[in-house]
PDB file of C-alpha atoms in Angstrom:
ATOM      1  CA  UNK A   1       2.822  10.059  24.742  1.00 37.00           C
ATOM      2  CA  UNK A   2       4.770   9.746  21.974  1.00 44.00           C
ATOM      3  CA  UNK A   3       3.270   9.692  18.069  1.00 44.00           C
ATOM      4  CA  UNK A   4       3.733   6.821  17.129  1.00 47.00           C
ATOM      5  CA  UNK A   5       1.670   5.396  20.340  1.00 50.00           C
ATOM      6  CA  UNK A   6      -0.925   8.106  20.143  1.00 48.00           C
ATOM      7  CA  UNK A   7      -1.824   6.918  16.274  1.00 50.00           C
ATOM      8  CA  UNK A   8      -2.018   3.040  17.744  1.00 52.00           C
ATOM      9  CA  UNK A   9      -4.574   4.055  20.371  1.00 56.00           C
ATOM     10  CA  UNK A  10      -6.232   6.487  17.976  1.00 58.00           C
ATOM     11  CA  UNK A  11      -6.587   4.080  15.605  1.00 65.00           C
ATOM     12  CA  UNK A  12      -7.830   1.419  18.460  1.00 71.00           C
ATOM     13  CA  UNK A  13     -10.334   3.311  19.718  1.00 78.00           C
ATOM     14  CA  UNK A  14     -11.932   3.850  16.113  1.00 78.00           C
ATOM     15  CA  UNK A  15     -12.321   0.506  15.607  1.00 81.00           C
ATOM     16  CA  UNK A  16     -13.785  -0.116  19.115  1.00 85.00           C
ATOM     17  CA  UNK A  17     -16.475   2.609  18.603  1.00 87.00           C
ATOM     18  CA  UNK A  18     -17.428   1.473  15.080  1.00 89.00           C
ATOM     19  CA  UNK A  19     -17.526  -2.001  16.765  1.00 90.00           C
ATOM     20  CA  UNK A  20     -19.865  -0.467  19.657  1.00 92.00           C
ATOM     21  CA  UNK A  21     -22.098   1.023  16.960  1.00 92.00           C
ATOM     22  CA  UNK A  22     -22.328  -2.183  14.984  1.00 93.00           C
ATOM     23  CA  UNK A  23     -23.258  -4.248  18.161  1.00 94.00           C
ATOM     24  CA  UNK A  24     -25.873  -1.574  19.014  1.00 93.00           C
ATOM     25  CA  UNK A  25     -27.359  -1.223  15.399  1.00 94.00           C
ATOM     26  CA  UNK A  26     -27.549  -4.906  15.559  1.00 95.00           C
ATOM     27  CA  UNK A  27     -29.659  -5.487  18.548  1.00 95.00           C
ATOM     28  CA  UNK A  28     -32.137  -2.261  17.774  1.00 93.00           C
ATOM     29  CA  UNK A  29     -32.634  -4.856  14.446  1.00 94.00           C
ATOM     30  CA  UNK A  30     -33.958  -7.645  16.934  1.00 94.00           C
ATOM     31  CA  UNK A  31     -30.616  -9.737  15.077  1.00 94.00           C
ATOM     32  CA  UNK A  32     -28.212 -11.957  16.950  1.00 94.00           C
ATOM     33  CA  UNK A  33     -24.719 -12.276  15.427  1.00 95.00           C
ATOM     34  CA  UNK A  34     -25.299 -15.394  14.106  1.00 94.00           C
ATOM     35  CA  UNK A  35     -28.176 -14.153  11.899  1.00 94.00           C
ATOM     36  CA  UNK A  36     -26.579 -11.014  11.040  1.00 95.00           C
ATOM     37  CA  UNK A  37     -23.637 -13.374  10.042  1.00 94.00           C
ATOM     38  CA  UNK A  38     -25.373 -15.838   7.807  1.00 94.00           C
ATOM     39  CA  UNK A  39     -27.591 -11.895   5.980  1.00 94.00           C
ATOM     40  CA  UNK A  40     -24.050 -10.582   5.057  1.00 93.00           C
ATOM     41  CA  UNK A  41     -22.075 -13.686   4.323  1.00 92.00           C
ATOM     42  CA  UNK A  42     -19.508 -13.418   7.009  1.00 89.00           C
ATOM     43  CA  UNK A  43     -18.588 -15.635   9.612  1.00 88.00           C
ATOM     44  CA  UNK A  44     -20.335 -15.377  13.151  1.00 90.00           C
ATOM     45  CA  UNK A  45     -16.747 -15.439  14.276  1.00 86.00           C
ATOM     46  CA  UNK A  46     -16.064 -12.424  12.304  1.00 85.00           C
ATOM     47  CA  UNK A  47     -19.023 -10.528  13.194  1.00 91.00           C
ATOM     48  CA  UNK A  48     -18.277 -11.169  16.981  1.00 91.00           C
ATOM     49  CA  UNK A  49     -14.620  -9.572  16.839  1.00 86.00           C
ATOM     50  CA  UNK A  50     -15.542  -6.521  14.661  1.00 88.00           C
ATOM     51  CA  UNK A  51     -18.149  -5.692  17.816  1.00 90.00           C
ATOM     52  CA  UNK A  52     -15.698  -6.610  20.087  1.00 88.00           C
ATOM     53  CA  UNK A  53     -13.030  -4.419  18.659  1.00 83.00           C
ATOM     54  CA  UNK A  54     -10.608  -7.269  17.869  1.00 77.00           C
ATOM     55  CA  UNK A  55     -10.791  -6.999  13.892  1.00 78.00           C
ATOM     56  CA  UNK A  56     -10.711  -4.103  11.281  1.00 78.00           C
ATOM     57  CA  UNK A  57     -13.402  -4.741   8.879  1.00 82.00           C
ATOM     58  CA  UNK A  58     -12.709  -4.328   5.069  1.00 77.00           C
ATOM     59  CA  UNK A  59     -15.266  -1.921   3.024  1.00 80.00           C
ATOM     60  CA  UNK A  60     -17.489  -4.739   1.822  1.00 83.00           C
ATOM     61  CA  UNK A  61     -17.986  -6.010   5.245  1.00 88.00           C
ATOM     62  CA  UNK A  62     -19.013  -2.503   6.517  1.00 90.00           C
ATOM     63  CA  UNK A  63     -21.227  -1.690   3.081  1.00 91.00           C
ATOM     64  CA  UNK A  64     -22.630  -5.175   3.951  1.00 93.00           C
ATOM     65  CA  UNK A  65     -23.688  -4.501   7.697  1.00 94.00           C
ATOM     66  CA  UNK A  66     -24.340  -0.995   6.871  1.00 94.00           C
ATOM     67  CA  UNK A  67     -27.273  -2.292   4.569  1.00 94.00           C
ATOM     68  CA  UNK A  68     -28.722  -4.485   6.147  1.00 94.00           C
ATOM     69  CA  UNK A  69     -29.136  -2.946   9.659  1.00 94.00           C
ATOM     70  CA  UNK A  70     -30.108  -0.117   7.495  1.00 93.00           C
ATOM     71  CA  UNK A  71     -27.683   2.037   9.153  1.00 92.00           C
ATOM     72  CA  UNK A  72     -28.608   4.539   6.611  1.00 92.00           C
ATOM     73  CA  UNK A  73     -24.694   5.402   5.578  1.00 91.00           C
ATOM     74  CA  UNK A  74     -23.928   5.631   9.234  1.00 88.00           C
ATOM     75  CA  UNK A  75     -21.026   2.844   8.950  1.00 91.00           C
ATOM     76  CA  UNK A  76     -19.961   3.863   5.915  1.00 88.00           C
ATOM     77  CA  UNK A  77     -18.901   7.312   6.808  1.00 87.00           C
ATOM     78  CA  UNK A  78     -16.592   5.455   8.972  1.00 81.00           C
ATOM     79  CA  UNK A  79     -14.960   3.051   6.554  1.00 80.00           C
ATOM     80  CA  UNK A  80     -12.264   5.845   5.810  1.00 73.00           C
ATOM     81  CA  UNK A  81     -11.124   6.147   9.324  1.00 75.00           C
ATOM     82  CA  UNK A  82     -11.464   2.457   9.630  1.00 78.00           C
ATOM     83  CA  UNK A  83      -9.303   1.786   6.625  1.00 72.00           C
ATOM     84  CA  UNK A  84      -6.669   4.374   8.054  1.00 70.00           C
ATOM     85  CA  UNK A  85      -6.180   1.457  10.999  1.00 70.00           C
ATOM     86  CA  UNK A  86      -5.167  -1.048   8.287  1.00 69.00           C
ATOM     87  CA  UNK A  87      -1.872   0.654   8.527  1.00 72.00           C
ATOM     88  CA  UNK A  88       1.230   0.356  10.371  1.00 68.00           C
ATOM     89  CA  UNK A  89       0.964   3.315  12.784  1.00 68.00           C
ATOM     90  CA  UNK A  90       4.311   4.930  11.115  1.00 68.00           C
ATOM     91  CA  UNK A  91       2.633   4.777   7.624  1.00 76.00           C
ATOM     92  CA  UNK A  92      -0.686   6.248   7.991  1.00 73.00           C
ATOM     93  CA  UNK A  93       0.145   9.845   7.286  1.00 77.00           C
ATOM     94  CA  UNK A  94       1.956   8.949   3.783  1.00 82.00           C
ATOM     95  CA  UNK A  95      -0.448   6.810   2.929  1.00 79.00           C
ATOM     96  CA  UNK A  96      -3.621   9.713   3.328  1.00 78.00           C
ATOM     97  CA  UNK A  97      -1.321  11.881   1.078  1.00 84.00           C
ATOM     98  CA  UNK A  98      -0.819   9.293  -1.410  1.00 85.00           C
ATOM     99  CA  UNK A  99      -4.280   8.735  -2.348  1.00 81.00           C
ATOM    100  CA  UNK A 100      -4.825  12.215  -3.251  1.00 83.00           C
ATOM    101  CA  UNK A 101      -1.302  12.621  -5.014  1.00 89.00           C
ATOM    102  CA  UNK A 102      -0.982  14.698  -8.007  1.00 91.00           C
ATOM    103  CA  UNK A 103       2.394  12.812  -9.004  1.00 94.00           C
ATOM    104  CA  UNK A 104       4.730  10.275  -7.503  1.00 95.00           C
ATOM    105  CA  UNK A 105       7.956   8.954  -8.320  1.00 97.00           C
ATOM    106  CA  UNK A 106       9.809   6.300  -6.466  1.00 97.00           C
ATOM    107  CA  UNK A 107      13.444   4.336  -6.358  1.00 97.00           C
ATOM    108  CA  UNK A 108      13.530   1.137  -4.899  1.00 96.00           C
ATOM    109  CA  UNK A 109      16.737  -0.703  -3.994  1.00 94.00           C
ATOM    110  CA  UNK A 110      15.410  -4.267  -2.886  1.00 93.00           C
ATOM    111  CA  UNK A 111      11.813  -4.379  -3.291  1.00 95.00           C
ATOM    112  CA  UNK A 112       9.112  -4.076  -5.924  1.00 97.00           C
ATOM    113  CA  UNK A 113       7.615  -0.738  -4.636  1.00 95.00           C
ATOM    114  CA  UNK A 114       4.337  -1.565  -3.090  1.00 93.00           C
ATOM    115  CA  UNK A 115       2.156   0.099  -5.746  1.00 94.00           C
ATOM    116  CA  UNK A 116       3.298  -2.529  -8.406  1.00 97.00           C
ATOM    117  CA  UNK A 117       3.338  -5.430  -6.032  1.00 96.00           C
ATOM    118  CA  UNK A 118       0.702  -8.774  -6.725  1.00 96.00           C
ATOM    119  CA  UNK A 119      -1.183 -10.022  -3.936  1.00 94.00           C
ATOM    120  CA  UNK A 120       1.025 -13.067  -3.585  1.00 96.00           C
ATOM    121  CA  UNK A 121       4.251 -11.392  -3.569  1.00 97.00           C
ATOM    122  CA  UNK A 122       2.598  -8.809  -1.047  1.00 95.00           C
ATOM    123  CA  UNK A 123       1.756 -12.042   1.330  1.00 95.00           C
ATOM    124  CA  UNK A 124       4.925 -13.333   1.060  1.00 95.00           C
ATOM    125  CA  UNK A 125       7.034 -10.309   2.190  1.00 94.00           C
ATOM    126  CA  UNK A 126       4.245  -9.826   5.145  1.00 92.00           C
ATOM    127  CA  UNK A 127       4.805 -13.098   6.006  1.00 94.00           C
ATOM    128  CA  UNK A 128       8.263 -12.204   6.781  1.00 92.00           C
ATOM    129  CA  UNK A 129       7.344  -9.577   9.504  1.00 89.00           C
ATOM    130  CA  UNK A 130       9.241  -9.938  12.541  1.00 89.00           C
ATOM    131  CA  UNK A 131       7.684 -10.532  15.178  1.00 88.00           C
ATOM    132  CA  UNK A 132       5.181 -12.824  13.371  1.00 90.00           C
ATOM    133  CA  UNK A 133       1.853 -11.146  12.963  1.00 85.00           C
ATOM    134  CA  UNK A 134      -1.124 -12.699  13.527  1.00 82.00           C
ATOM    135  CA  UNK A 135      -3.127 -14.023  10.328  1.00 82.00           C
ATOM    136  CA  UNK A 136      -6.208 -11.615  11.017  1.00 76.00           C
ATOM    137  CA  UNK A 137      -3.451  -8.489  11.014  1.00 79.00           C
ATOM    138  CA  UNK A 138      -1.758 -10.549   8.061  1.00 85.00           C
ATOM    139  CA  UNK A 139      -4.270 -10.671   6.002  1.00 81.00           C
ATOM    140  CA  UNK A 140      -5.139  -6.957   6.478  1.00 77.00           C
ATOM    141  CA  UNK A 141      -2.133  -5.529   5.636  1.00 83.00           C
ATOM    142  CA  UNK A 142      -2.454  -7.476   2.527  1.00 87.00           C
ATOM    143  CA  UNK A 143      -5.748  -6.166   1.759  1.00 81.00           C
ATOM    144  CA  UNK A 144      -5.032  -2.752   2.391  1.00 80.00           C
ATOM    145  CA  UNK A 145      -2.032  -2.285  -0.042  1.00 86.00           C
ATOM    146  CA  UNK A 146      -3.686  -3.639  -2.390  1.00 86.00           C
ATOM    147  CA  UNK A 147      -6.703  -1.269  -1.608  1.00 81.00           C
ATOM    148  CA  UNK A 148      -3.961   1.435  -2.557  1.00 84.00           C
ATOM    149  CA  UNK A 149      -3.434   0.330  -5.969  1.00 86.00           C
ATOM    150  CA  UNK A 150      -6.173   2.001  -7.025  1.00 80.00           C
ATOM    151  CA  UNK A 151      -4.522   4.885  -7.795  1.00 82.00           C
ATOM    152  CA  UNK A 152      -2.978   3.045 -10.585  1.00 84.00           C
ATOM    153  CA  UNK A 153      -6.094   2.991 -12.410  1.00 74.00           C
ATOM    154  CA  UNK A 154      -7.228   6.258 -11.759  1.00 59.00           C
ATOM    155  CA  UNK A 155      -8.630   8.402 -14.459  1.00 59.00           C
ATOM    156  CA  UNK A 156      -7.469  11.715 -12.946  1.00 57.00           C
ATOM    157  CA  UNK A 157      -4.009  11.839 -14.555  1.00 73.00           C
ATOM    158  CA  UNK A 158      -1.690  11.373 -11.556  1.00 83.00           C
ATOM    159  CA  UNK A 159       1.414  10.828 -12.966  1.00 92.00           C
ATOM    160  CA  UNK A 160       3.635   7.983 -11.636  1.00 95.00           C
ATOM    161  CA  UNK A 161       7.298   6.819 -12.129  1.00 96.00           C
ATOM    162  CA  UNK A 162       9.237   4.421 -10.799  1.00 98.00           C
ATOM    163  CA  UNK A 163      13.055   3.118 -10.990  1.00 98.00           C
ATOM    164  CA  UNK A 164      13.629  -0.353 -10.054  1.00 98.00           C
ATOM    165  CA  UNK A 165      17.435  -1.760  -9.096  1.00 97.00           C
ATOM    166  CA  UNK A 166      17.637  -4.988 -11.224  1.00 97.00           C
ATOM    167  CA  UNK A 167      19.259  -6.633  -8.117  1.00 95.00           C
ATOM    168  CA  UNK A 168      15.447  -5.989  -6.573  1.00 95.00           C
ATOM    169  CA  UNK A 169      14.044  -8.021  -9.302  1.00 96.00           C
ATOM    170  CA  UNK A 170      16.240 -10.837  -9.604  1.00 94.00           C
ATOM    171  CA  UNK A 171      15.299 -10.697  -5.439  1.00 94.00           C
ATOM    172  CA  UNK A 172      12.676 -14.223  -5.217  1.00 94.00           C
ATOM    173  CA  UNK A 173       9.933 -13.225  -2.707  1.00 95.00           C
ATOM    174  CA  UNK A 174       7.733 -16.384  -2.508  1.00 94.00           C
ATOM    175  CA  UNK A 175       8.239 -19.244  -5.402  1.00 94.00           C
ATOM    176  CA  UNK A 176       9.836 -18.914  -8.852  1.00 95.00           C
ATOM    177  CA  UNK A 177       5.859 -18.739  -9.791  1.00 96.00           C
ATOM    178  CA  UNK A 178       5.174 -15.769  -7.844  1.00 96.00           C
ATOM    179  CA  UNK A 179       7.914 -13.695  -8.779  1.00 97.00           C
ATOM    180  CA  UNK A 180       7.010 -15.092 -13.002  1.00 97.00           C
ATOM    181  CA  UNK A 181       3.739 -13.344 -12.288  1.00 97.00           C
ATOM    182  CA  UNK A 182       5.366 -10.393 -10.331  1.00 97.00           C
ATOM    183  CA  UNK A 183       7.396  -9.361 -13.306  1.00 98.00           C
ATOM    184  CA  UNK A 184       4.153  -9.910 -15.623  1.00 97.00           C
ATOM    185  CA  UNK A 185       2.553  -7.471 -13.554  1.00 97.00           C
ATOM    186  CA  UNK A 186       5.238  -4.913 -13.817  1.00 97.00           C
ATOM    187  CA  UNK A 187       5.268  -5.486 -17.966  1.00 97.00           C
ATOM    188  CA  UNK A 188       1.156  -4.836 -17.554  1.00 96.00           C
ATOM    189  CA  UNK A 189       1.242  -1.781 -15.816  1.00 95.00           C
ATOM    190  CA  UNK A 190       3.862  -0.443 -18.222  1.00 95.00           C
ATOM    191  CA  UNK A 191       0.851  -0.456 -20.438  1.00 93.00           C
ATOM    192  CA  UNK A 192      -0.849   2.070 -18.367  1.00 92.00           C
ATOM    193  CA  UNK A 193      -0.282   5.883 -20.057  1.00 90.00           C
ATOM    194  CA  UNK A 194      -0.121   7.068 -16.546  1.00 91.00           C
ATOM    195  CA  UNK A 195       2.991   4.802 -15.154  1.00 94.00           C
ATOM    196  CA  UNK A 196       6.633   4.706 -16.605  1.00 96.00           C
ATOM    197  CA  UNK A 197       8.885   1.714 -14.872  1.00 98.00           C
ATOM    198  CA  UNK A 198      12.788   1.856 -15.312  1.00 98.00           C
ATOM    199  CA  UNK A 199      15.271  -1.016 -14.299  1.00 98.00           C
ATOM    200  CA  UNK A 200      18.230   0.313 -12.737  1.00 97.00           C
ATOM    201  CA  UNK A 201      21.083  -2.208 -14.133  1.00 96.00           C
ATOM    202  CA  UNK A 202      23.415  -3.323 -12.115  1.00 93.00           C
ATOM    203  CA  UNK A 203      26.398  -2.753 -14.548  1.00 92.00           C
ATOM    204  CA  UNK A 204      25.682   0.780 -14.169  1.00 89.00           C
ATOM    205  CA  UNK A 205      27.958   0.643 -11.016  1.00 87.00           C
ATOM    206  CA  UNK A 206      28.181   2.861  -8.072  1.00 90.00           C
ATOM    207  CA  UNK A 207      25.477   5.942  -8.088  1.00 90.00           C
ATOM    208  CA  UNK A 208      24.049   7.653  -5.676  1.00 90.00           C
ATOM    209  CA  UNK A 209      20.774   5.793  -5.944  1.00 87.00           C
ATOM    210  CA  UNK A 210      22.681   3.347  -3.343  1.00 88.00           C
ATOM    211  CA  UNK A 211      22.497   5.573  -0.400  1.00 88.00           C
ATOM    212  CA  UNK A 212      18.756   3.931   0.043  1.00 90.00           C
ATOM    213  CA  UNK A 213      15.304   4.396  -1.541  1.00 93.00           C
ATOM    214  CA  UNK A 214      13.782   7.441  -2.163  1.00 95.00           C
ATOM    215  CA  UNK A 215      10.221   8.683  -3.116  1.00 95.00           C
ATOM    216  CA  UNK A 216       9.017  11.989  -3.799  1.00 97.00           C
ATOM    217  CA  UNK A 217       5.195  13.005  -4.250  1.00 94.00           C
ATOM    218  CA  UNK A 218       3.780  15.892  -5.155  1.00 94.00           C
ATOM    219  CA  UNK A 219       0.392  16.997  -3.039  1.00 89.00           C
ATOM    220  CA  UNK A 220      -2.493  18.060  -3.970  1.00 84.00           C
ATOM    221  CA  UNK A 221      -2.176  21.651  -2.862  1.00 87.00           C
ATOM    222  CA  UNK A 222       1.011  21.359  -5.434  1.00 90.00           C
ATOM    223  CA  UNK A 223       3.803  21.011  -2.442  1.00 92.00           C
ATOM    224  CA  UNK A 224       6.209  18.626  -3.047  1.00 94.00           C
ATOM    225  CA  UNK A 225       7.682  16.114  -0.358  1.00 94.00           C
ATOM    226  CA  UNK A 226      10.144  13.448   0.115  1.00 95.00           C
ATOM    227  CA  UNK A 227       9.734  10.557   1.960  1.00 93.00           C
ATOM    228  CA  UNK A 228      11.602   7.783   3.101  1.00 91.00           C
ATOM    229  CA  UNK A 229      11.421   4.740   5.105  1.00 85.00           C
ATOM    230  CA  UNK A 230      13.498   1.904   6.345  1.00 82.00           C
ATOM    231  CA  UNK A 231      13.142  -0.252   9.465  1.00 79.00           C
ATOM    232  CA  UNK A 232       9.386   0.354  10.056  1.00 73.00           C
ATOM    233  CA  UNK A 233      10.617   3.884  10.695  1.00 79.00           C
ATOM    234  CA  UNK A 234       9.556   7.323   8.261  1.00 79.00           C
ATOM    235  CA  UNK A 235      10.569  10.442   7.413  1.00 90.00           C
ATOM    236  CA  UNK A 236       8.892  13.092   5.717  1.00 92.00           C
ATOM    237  CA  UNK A 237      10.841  15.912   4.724  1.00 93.00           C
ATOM    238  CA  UNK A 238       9.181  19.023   3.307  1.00 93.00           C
ATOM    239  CA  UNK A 239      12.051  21.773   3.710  1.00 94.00           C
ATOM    240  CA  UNK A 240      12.191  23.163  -0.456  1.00 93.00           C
ATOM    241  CA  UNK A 241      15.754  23.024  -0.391  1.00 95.00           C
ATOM    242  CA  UNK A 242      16.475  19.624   0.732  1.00 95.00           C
ATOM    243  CA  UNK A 243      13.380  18.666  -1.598  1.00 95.00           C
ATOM    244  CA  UNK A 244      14.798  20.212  -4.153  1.00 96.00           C
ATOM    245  CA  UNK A 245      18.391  18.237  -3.318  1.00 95.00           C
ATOM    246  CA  UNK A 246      16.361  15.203  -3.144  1.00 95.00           C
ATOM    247  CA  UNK A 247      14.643  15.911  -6.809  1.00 96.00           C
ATOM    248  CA  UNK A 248      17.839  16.350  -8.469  1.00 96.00           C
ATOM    249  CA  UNK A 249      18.876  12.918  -7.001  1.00 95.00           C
ATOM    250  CA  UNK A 250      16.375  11.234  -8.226  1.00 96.00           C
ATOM    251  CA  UNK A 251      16.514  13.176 -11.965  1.00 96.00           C
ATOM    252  CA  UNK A 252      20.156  11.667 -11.816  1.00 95.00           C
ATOM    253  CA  UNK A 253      18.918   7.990 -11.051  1.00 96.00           C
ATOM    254  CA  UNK A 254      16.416   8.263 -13.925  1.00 95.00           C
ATOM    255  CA  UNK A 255      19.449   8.939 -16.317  1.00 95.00           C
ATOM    256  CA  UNK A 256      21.163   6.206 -15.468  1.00 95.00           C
ATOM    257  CA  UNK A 257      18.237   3.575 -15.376  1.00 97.00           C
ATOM    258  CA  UNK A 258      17.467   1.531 -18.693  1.00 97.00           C
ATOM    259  CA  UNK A 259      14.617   3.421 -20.665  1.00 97.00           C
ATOM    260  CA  UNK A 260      11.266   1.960 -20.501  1.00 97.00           C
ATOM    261  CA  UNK A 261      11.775   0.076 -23.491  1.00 97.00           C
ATOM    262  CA  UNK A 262      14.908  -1.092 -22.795  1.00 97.00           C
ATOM    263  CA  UNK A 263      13.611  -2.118 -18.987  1.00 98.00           C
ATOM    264  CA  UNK A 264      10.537  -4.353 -20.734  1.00 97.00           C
ATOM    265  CA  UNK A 265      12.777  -6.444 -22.689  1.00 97.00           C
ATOM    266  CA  UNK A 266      14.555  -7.030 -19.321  1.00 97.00           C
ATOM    267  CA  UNK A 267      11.821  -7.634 -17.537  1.00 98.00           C
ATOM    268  CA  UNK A 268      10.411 -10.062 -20.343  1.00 97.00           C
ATOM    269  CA  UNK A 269      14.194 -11.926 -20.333  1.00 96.00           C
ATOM    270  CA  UNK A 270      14.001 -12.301 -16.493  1.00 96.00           C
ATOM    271  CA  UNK A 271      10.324 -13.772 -16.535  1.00 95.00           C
ATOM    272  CA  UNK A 272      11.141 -16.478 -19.145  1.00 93.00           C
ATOM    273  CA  UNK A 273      14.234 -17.972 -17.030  1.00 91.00           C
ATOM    274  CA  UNK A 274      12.087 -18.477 -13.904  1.00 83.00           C
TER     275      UNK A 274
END
């Protein structure tokens, strides 16, 4: 069985079993999912697929269900693993090492990185997925990245950078409104002392920043890795020395980016013409 399958029916048969739980916590409660439904302010629809297994419930559904079957905290234990199913199967393992991150620094070439992304321009690049996905799975993956923004607001002093090709901004995912309030949201998290965003010009000509997007994140046992994705497909790479390669890249992209000063007043430019 290969990985990627064995994290899809991993991450299946968690949500089945919480589902089984639910249902059975449900029915020692002397509730039918219709009352249940209308006590935590969900749909019976809802409440019927998350006990079937069809639907990943969010943290507030779970916190909800947990408290009023008085479960006790015995849902909510499960809300990590649960929230680990949110994922693309490929992503799951960067994405448990990014919320404990000590520092991460990314290069984008045609996106605004995920971290700095609004909900609406989020939706409209899921939207995009090909195949279609379904609007439950839709509106998951929405959800869930921006669950991961919280590490933007953290008050542990993880220390994030990011380099931006100006190509990627100028790039309109959804409506000229969306992307307006897409590059207001990049000019209000350069207000955070934790973030630093740099616009990679595109008068800076070729660099070797255009052999594809790069991240690199430092753990929280102080190991550093790279990381790179493309076509629903990942790579880690911990080996020091290609790290190490991979580091001085991305020291040589942050030379030739605009300063963060320099990237605001961009950034501010570009948002007034849409």
């Amino acid at each position: 069985m290969g990985t990627t399958k064995a994290h899809r029916d991993a991450a299946t048969a968690a949500v089945r079993y919480f589902g089984s739980q639910m249902g059975l916590l449900r029915k020692r409660a002397g509730l039918t999912q219709p009352e249940l439904a209308r006590l935590i302010g969900y749909s019976e629809a809802m409440v019927a697929a998350v006990e079937q297994g069809r639907r990943i419930p969010q943290k507030d559904f779970i916190e909800r269900v947990d408290d009023v079957l008085g479960a006790d905290g015995l849902l909510k234990t499960g809300a990590p693993f649960i929230a680990q199913a949110r994922y693309p199967a490929h992503f799951r393992d960067f994405v448990q090492l990014e919320a404990e991150a000590v520092s991460l620094y990314s290069y984008e070439t045609v996106l605004v990185p995920g971290l700095l992304q609004t909900e609406d321009y989020t939706r409209a690049l899921v939207s995009a997925h090909c195949p279609p996905l379904d609007d439950g799975t839709l509106e998951q993956r929405v959800s869930a990245r921006m669950d991961r923004q919280v590490l933007l607001a953290r008050n542990s002093g993880t220390v994030l950078g990011f380099v931006i090709e100006e190509a990627a901004l100028y790039r309109r995912i959804g409506s000229a409104e969306v992307m307006r309030r897409q590059l207001q949201r990049l000019l209000d998290c350069m207000e955070l002392r934790n973030v630093s965003i740099q616009v990679m010009p595109m008068r800076s000509g070729a660099h070797i920043g255009l052999n594809g997007p790069l991240l690199l994140m430092e753990t929280a046992d102080r190991h550093t890795v790279a990381y790179i994705e493309t076509q629903g497909v990942s790579t880690f790479i911990w080996d020091r020395e290609a790290v190490s390669a991979y580091g001085q890249r991305y020291g040589v992209i942050r030379t030739r980016a605009l300063n963060t000063e320099e990237s605001a007043r961009l950034i501010e430019r570009m948002a007034g013409e849409l």
